[in-house]
Amino acid sequence: MRGTNVPRMPAQWDGSVIPRLVAWYRQAGRDLPWRHQPTPYQVVVSELMLQQTTVATALVRYPHFLQVFPDFGTLAAASEDEVVAEWAGLGYYQRARHLSRLARQVSAHGLPSGETGWQALPGVGPYTAAAIVAFAEGGRALAIDVNVRRVLARMLALPGGRGLDRAIRQAVAPRLPMNSGELNQALIELGALICRPSRPDCASCPVATACAGRHQPQAYGRALQRPPVQEVAVHLVAVRRAGRLLVRQRTTRLLEGLWGLPEVAGGKDGLPPGVEGRAIPDPPLRFTHAFTHRRWRVRLSVVDGDGVGRWIDPLSPDVALAGPDRRAVGKLVAGGYLDG
């Protein structure tokens, strides 16, 4: 994208494209709870939740999260561990920690102003800041997520690659309406429902006549190649004692703050530090657990013994277990390894 001129918006952008797009959105847009009279708090929670989480999952978890933490004040008053526990199952727990720290800053200093002010808070990048300004404040901002990027790249016939967002912003930002919330939502919805990555439904697009890339849509806005998935060997050790399991709080960035079974470094044989006991003779259980750019190949051993950590009831744990560890505990329970 370097060295290219600023792309030109369709001549009918202001006169017909925006009205047609917004009218289509009002009729065909999905009824999502975070779109109902959104406040800055609701937009922050929903946007952080939707990072690396499907809409279907967020639809289930968002209402409950707002019941537990209805505003910045209640969220700020909770401990970070409590917020992470409520986030359990959504993955990418750094988002929960960012949300907790953001709430404390807002409670102490008040709501920031504008995109720059929001981006100074933990976990808020350019997209989220623009979404808050557009959706909750009724301001003028362009929230470029993966859907908006694809729609506008195709409309402007822009190839993918680095510099794409900058080119889109240079072309579109000066032509945004003062209250751009509905337009942003319409662009997001168009990308999710019609202008899909593969098999775009151009025949159903309300603004197809204004799209410069409509005859070859998949040639434009191509995503950067994702890094290969990293395979990681992990050895978890279930230390059992009188029907209870030993867990420890994880400190690595991927699952920081969550609890899990003791782990042998590097997936090697043996016992983790601070664990003593005798391994049962059964062969270890095995399963895989996928993250976005990483796949754990888990070997799960069972040990009768003792160790440093916290003992929990595996049927009703009082701590937030990481996803792989919840699966491990489920396999132990299902296999009868914790009976008696």
Coordinates of C-alpha atoms in Angstrom, one line a residue:
M1 CA 0.0 0.0 0.0
R2 CA 3.0 2.3 0.3
G3 CA 3.3 5.1 -2.2
T4 CA -0.3 4.9 -3.4
N5 CA -2.5 8.0 -3.8
V6 CA -5.5 8.5 -1.5
P7 CA -8.3 6.3 -2.9
R8 CA -11.4 8.1 -4.1
M9 CA -14.8 7.4 -2.5
P10 CA -17.7 6.6 -4.7
A11 CA -19.3 9.8 -6.0
Q12 CA -22.7 8.8 -4.6
W13 CA -21.3 8.1 -1.1
D14 CA -23.0 10.9 0.7
G15 CA -26.1 11.1 -1.5
S16 CA -27.2 7.5 -1.7
V17 CA -24.7 5.0 -0.3
I18 CA -24.9 6.0 3.4
P19 CA -28.8 6.3 3.4
R20 CA -29.2 2.9 1.6
L21 CA -26.7 1.2 3.9
V22 CA -28.3 2.6 7.0
A23 CA -31.8 1.7 5.8
W24 CA -30.7 -1.8 5.1
Y25 CA -29.1 -2.1 8.5
R26 CA -32.3 -1.0 10.3
Q27 CA -34.2 -3.7 8.5
A28 CA -31.7 -6.6 8.4
G29 CA -29.3 -6.0 11.2
R30 CA -29.0 -8.5 14.0
D31 CA -30.7 -7.7 17.3
L32 CA -27.6 -7.7 19.6
P33 CA -28.0 -6.6 23.3
W34 CA -25.0 -4.3 23.3
R35 CA -26.6 -2.3 20.5
H36 CA -29.6 -1.3 22.7
Q37 CA -29.0 2.3 23.8
P38 CA -25.2 1.7 24.3
T39 CA -23.3 3.4 27.1
P40 CA -19.5 3.7 27.2
Y41 CA -19.4 0.9 29.7
Q42 CA -21.5 -1.4 27.6
V43 CA -19.4 -0.7 24.5
V44 CA -16.2 -1.3 26.4
V45 CA -17.4 -4.6 27.8
S46 CA -18.9 -5.9 24.6
E47 CA -15.9 -4.9 22.4
L48 CA -13.4 -6.5 24.7
M49 CA -15.5 -9.6 24.9
L50 CA -15.9 -9.8 21.2
Q51 CA -12.1 -9.8 20.7
Q52 CA -11.3 -13.4 19.8
T53 CA -14.7 -14.5 21.0
T54 CA -17.6 -15.4 18.7
V55 CA -20.9 -13.4 18.7
A56 CA -22.8 -16.6 19.7
T57 CA -20.6 -17.0 22.8
A58 CA -20.8 -13.3 23.7
L59 CA -24.6 -13.3 23.4
V60 CA -24.6 -15.9 26.3
R61 CA -22.0 -14.3 28.5
Y62 CA -22.5 -10.6 28.0
P63 CA -25.9 -10.3 29.9
H64 CA -24.6 -12.3 32.8
F65 CA -21.4 -10.2 33.1
L66 CA -23.5 -7.0 33.2
Q67 CA -25.7 -8.5 35.9
V68 CA -22.6 -9.2 38.1
F69 CA -20.8 -5.9 37.1
P70 CA -23.4 -3.4 35.9
D71 CA -21.1 -0.4 35.6
F72 CA -17.6 0.9 36.0
G73 CA -18.0 1.4 39.7
T74 CA -18.9 -2.2 40.6
L75 CA -16.3 -3.5 38.2
A76 CA -13.6 -1.3 39.8
A77 CA -14.6 -2.4 43.3
A78 CA -14.1 -6.1 42.4
S79 CA -10.7 -7.7 42.7
E80 CA -8.9 -8.7 39.5
D81 CA -9.3 -12.3 40.4
E82 CA -13.0 -11.9 40.7
V83 CA -13.2 -10.4 37.3
V84 CA -11.0 -13.1 35.8
A85 CA -13.2 -15.7 37.4
E86 CA -16.3 -14.2 35.8
W87 CA -14.5 -14.2 32.5
A88 CA -13.7 -17.9 32.7
G89 CA -14.4 -19.8 29.5
L90 CA -14.1 -16.7 27.2
G91 CA -10.3 -17.2 26.8
Y92 CA -7.6 -14.5 26.4
Y93 CA -7.8 -13.5 30.0
Q94 CA -5.6 -10.5 29.5
R95 CA -8.8 -8.9 28.3
A96 CA -10.4 -9.4 31.7
R97 CA -7.3 -7.9 33.5
H98 CA -7.3 -4.9 31.1
L99 CA -11.0 -4.4 31.8
S100 CA -10.5 -4.5 35.6
R101 CA -7.6 -1.9 35.4
L102 CA -9.6 0.3 33.0
A103 CA -12.6 0.4 35.3
R104 CA -10.3 1.5 38.2
Q105 CA -8.8 4.3 36.2
V106 CA -12.3 5.5 35.0
S107 CA -13.6 5.3 38.5
A108 CA -10.7 7.4 39.8
H109 CA -10.4 9.9 37.0
G110 CA -13.7 9.9 35.1
L111 CA -14.5 9.1 31.5
P112 CA -11.9 10.1 29.0
S113 CA -12.6 12.3 26.0
G114 CA -12.3 11.3 22.3
E115 CA -10.4 8.4 20.7
T116 CA -7.0 9.5 22.0
G117 CA -8.3 9.7 25.5
W118 CA -9.8 6.2 25.3
Q119 CA -6.6 4.7 23.8
A120 CA -4.7 5.8 26.9
L121 CA -6.6 3.2 28.9
P122 CA -5.6 -0.5 29.3
G123 CA -6.8 -2.8 26.5
V124 CA -8.2 -0.1 24.3
G125 CA -6.8 0.1 20.8
P126 CA -7.8 2.2 17.8
Y127 CA -10.8 0.1 16.8
T128 CA -12.3 0.0 20.3
A129 CA -11.7 3.7 20.9
A130 CA -13.4 4.6 17.7
A131 CA -16.3 2.2 18.5
I132 CA -16.8 3.9 21.9
V133 CA -16.9 7.3 20.3
A134 CA -19.2 6.3 17.4
F135 CA -21.6 3.9 19.3
A136 CA -21.8 5.4 22.8
E137 CA -20.9 9.1 22.3
G138 CA -22.6 9.7 19.0
G139 CA -19.4 11.1 17.6
R140 CA -17.6 11.1 14.3
A141 CA -15.2 8.1 14.1
L142 CA -14.5 5.1 11.8
A143 CA -14.2 1.8 13.7
I144 CA -12.2 -0.5 11.4
D145 CA -12.6 -4.1 12.4
V146 CA -12.1 -7.1 10.1
N147 CA -15.5 -6.7 8.6
V148 CA -15.3 -3.0 8.0
R149 CA -11.8 -3.4 6.5
R150 CA -13.0 -6.0 4.0
V151 CA -16.2 -4.0 3.0
L152 CA -14.3 -0.7 2.4
A153 CA -11.3 -2.4 0.7
R154 CA -13.6 -4.0 -1.8
M155 CA -15.7 -0.8 -2.3
L156 CA -12.5 1.1 -3.0
A157 CA -10.8 -1.8 -4.9
L158 CA -7.8 -1.8 -2.5
P159 CA -5.5 -4.8 -2.2
G160 CA -4.6 -6.1 1.2
G161 CA -1.3 -5.7 3.0
R162 CA 0.3 -3.2 5.3
G163 CA -1.0 0.3 5.1
L164 CA -4.6 -0.8 4.2
D165 CA -6.2 0.7 7.3
R166 CA -4.4 4.0 6.7
A167 CA -5.6 4.2 3.1
I168 CA -9.2 3.4 4.1
R169 CA -9.1 6.0 6.9
Q170 CA -7.7 8.7 4.5
A171 CA -10.5 8.1 2.1
V172 CA -13.4 7.6 4.4
A173 CA -12.8 9.7 7.5
P174 CA -13.3 13.1 5.8
R175 CA -16.7 11.8 4.5
L176 CA -18.1 10.5 7.7
P177 CA -21.3 12.0 9.1
M178 CA -21.0 13.8 12.4
N179 CA -23.0 11.0 14.2
S180 CA -21.4 7.9 12.6
G181 CA -22.7 5.2 15.0
E182 CA -25.3 3.7 12.7
L183 CA -23.0 3.8 9.7
N184 CA -20.3 1.9 11.5
Q185 CA -22.8 -0.7 12.7
A186 CA -24.1 -1.0 9.1
L187 CA -20.6 -1.5 7.7
I188 CA -19.9 -4.2 10.4
E189 CA -23.1 -5.9 9.6
L190 CA -22.6 -5.8 5.9
G191 CA -19.3 -7.5 6.3
A192 CA -20.7 -10.2 8.7
L193 CA -23.8 -11.0 6.7
I194 CA -23.2 -10.2 3.0
C195 CA -19.6 -9.1 2.2
R196 CA -18.2 -12.3 3.6
P197 CA -14.5 -13.3 3.2
S198 CA -15.5 -16.2 0.8
R199 CA -18.6 -16.3 -1.3
P200 CA -19.7 -12.7 -0.8
D201 CA -23.4 -12.3 -1.7
C202 CA -23.0 -9.3 -4.0
A203 CA -26.5 -9.8 -5.5
S204 CA -28.0 -9.0 -2.1
C205 CA -25.7 -6.0 -1.3
P206 CA -27.6 -2.8 -0.9
V207 CA -24.7 -0.7 -2.2
A208 CA -23.2 -3.1 -4.8
T209 CA -23.6 -0.4 -7.6
A210 CA -21.1 1.8 -5.7
C211 CA -18.5 -1.0 -5.1
A212 CA -15.5 -0.7 -7.4
G213 CA -14.4 -4.3 -6.5
R214 CA -17.8 -6.0 -7.1
H215 CA -16.7 -7.9 -10.2
Q216 CA -13.8 -9.5 -8.4
P217 CA -14.4 -9.0 -4.7
Q218 CA -12.0 -11.6 -3.4
A219 CA -9.0 -9.8 -5.0
Y220 CA -9.3 -6.9 -2.6
G221 CA -8.8 -6.5 1.1
R222 CA -7.0 -9.8 1.5
A223 CA -5.9 -10.5 5.0
L224 CA -2.3 -10.8 6.0
Q225 CA -1.2 -14.4 6.3
R226 CA -1.6 -15.8 9.8
P227 CA 1.5 -17.2 11.5
P228 CA 1.5 -21.0 11.7
V229 CA 0.0 -22.7 14.7
Q230 CA 2.7 -23.6 17.2
E231 CA 2.5 -27.2 18.6
V232 CA 3.4 -27.3 22.3
A233 CA 3.9 -30.5 24.4
V234 CA 2.4 -30.0 27.9
H235 CA 2.5 -32.4 30.9
L236 CA -0.1 -31.8 33.5
V237 CA -0.1 -33.8 36.8
A238 CA -3.3 -34.3 38.7
V239 CA -2.3 -34.7 42.3
R240 CA -5.2 -36.2 44.2
R241 CA -5.9 -36.6 47.9
A242 CA -9.1 -37.7 49.5
G243 CA -11.1 -36.8 46.4
R244 CA -9.6 -33.3 46.1
L245 CA -7.1 -31.9 43.5
L246 CA -4.1 -29.7 43.9
V247 CA -4.1 -26.6 41.8
R248 CA -1.8 -23.6 41.4
Q249 CA -2.2 -20.1 40.0
R250 CA -0.7 -19.7 36.6
T251 CA 1.9 -17.0 36.0
T252 CA 2.6 -17.2 32.3
R253 CA 1.1 -14.5 30.2
L254 CA -1.2 -16.8 28.2
L255 CA -3.2 -17.9 31.2
E256 CA -2.0 -15.5 33.9
G257 CA -4.1 -15.3 37.0
L258 CA -6.1 -18.5 36.3
W259 CA -5.7 -21.7 38.2
G260 CA -4.5 -25.1 36.9
L261 CA -3.0 -28.4 37.6
P262 CA 0.7 -28.5 38.4
E263 CA 2.8 -28.7 35.2
V264 CA 6.1 -30.3 34.3
A265 CA 8.3 -27.8 32.5
G266 CA 8.8 -28.5 28.8
G267 CA 6.3 -31.4 28.8
K268 CA 9.0 -33.7 30.2
D269 CA 8.5 -36.8 32.4
G270 CA 8.6 -36.7 36.2
L271 CA 6.8 -34.6 38.8
P272 CA 6.5 -30.8 39.0
P273 CA 8.5 -29.0 41.7
G274 CA 6.9 -29.1 45.1
V275 CA 4.9 -32.3 44.4
E276 CA 5.6 -35.7 46.0
G277 CA 3.7 -38.9 45.4
R278 CA 3.3 -42.0 43.5
A279 CA 1.9 -42.1 39.9
I280 CA -0.9 -44.6 39.3
P281 CA -0.1 -47.3 36.8
D282 CA -2.7 -46.4 34.3
P283 CA -1.4 -44.8 31.1
P284 CA -1.7 -41.0 31.0
L285 CA -4.8 -39.4 29.4
R286 CA -4.2 -37.3 26.3
F287 CA -6.0 -34.5 24.6
T288 CA -5.3 -31.4 22.6
H289 CA -6.4 -27.9 23.4
A290 CA -6.4 -25.1 20.7
F291 CA -5.6 -21.5 21.2
T292 CA -5.6 -19.0 18.2
H293 CA -1.9 -19.5 17.4
R294 CA -1.0 -22.4 19.6
R295 CA -2.1 -25.9 20.2
W296 CA -1.3 -27.8 23.4
R297 CA -0.8 -31.5 23.1
V298 CA -1.6 -32.4 26.7
R299 CA -0.4 -35.5 28.6
L300 CA -2.3 -35.9 31.9
S301 CA -0.8 -38.0 34.6
V302 CA -2.5 -38.9 37.9
V303 CA -0.5 -39.0 41.2
D304 CA -1.5 -39.9 44.7
G305 CA 0.4 -37.6 46.9
D306 CA 0.9 -34.1 48.3
G307 CA 2.2 -30.8 47.2
V308 CA 2.4 -27.0 47.5
G309 CA -0.7 -25.3 46.2
R310 CA -4.4 -25.1 46.9
W311 CA -6.8 -28.1 47.3
I312 CA -10.1 -27.9 45.5
D313 CA -13.2 -30.0 45.1
P314 CA -13.1 -30.9 41.4
L315 CA -16.9 -31.1 41.2
S316 CA -17.3 -27.5 42.5
P317 CA -14.1 -25.7 42.2
D318 CA -13.9 -22.4 44.1
V319 CA -11.3 -20.9 41.7
A320 CA -11.3 -20.0 38.0
L321 CA -9.7 -22.8 36.2
A322 CA -8.0 -22.2 32.8
G323 CA -9.6 -23.9 29.8
P324 CA -7.2 -26.8 29.4
D325 CA -7.4 -27.5 33.1
R326 CA -11.2 -27.5 33.1
R327 CA -11.0 -30.1 30.3
A328 CA -8.4 -32.1 32.3
V329 CA -10.6 -32.1 35.4
G330 CA -13.6 -33.1 33.3
K331 CA -11.7 -36.1 31.9
L332 CA -10.6 -37.1 35.4
V333 CA -14.2 -37.0 36.7
A334 CA -15.6 -38.8 33.6
G335 CA -12.9 -41.5 33.9
G336 CA -13.6 -42.2 37.6
Y337 CA -10.1 -41.1 38.6
L338 CA -11.4 -39.0 41.5
D339 CA -14.0 -41.5 42.9
G340 CA -13.6 -42.0 46.6

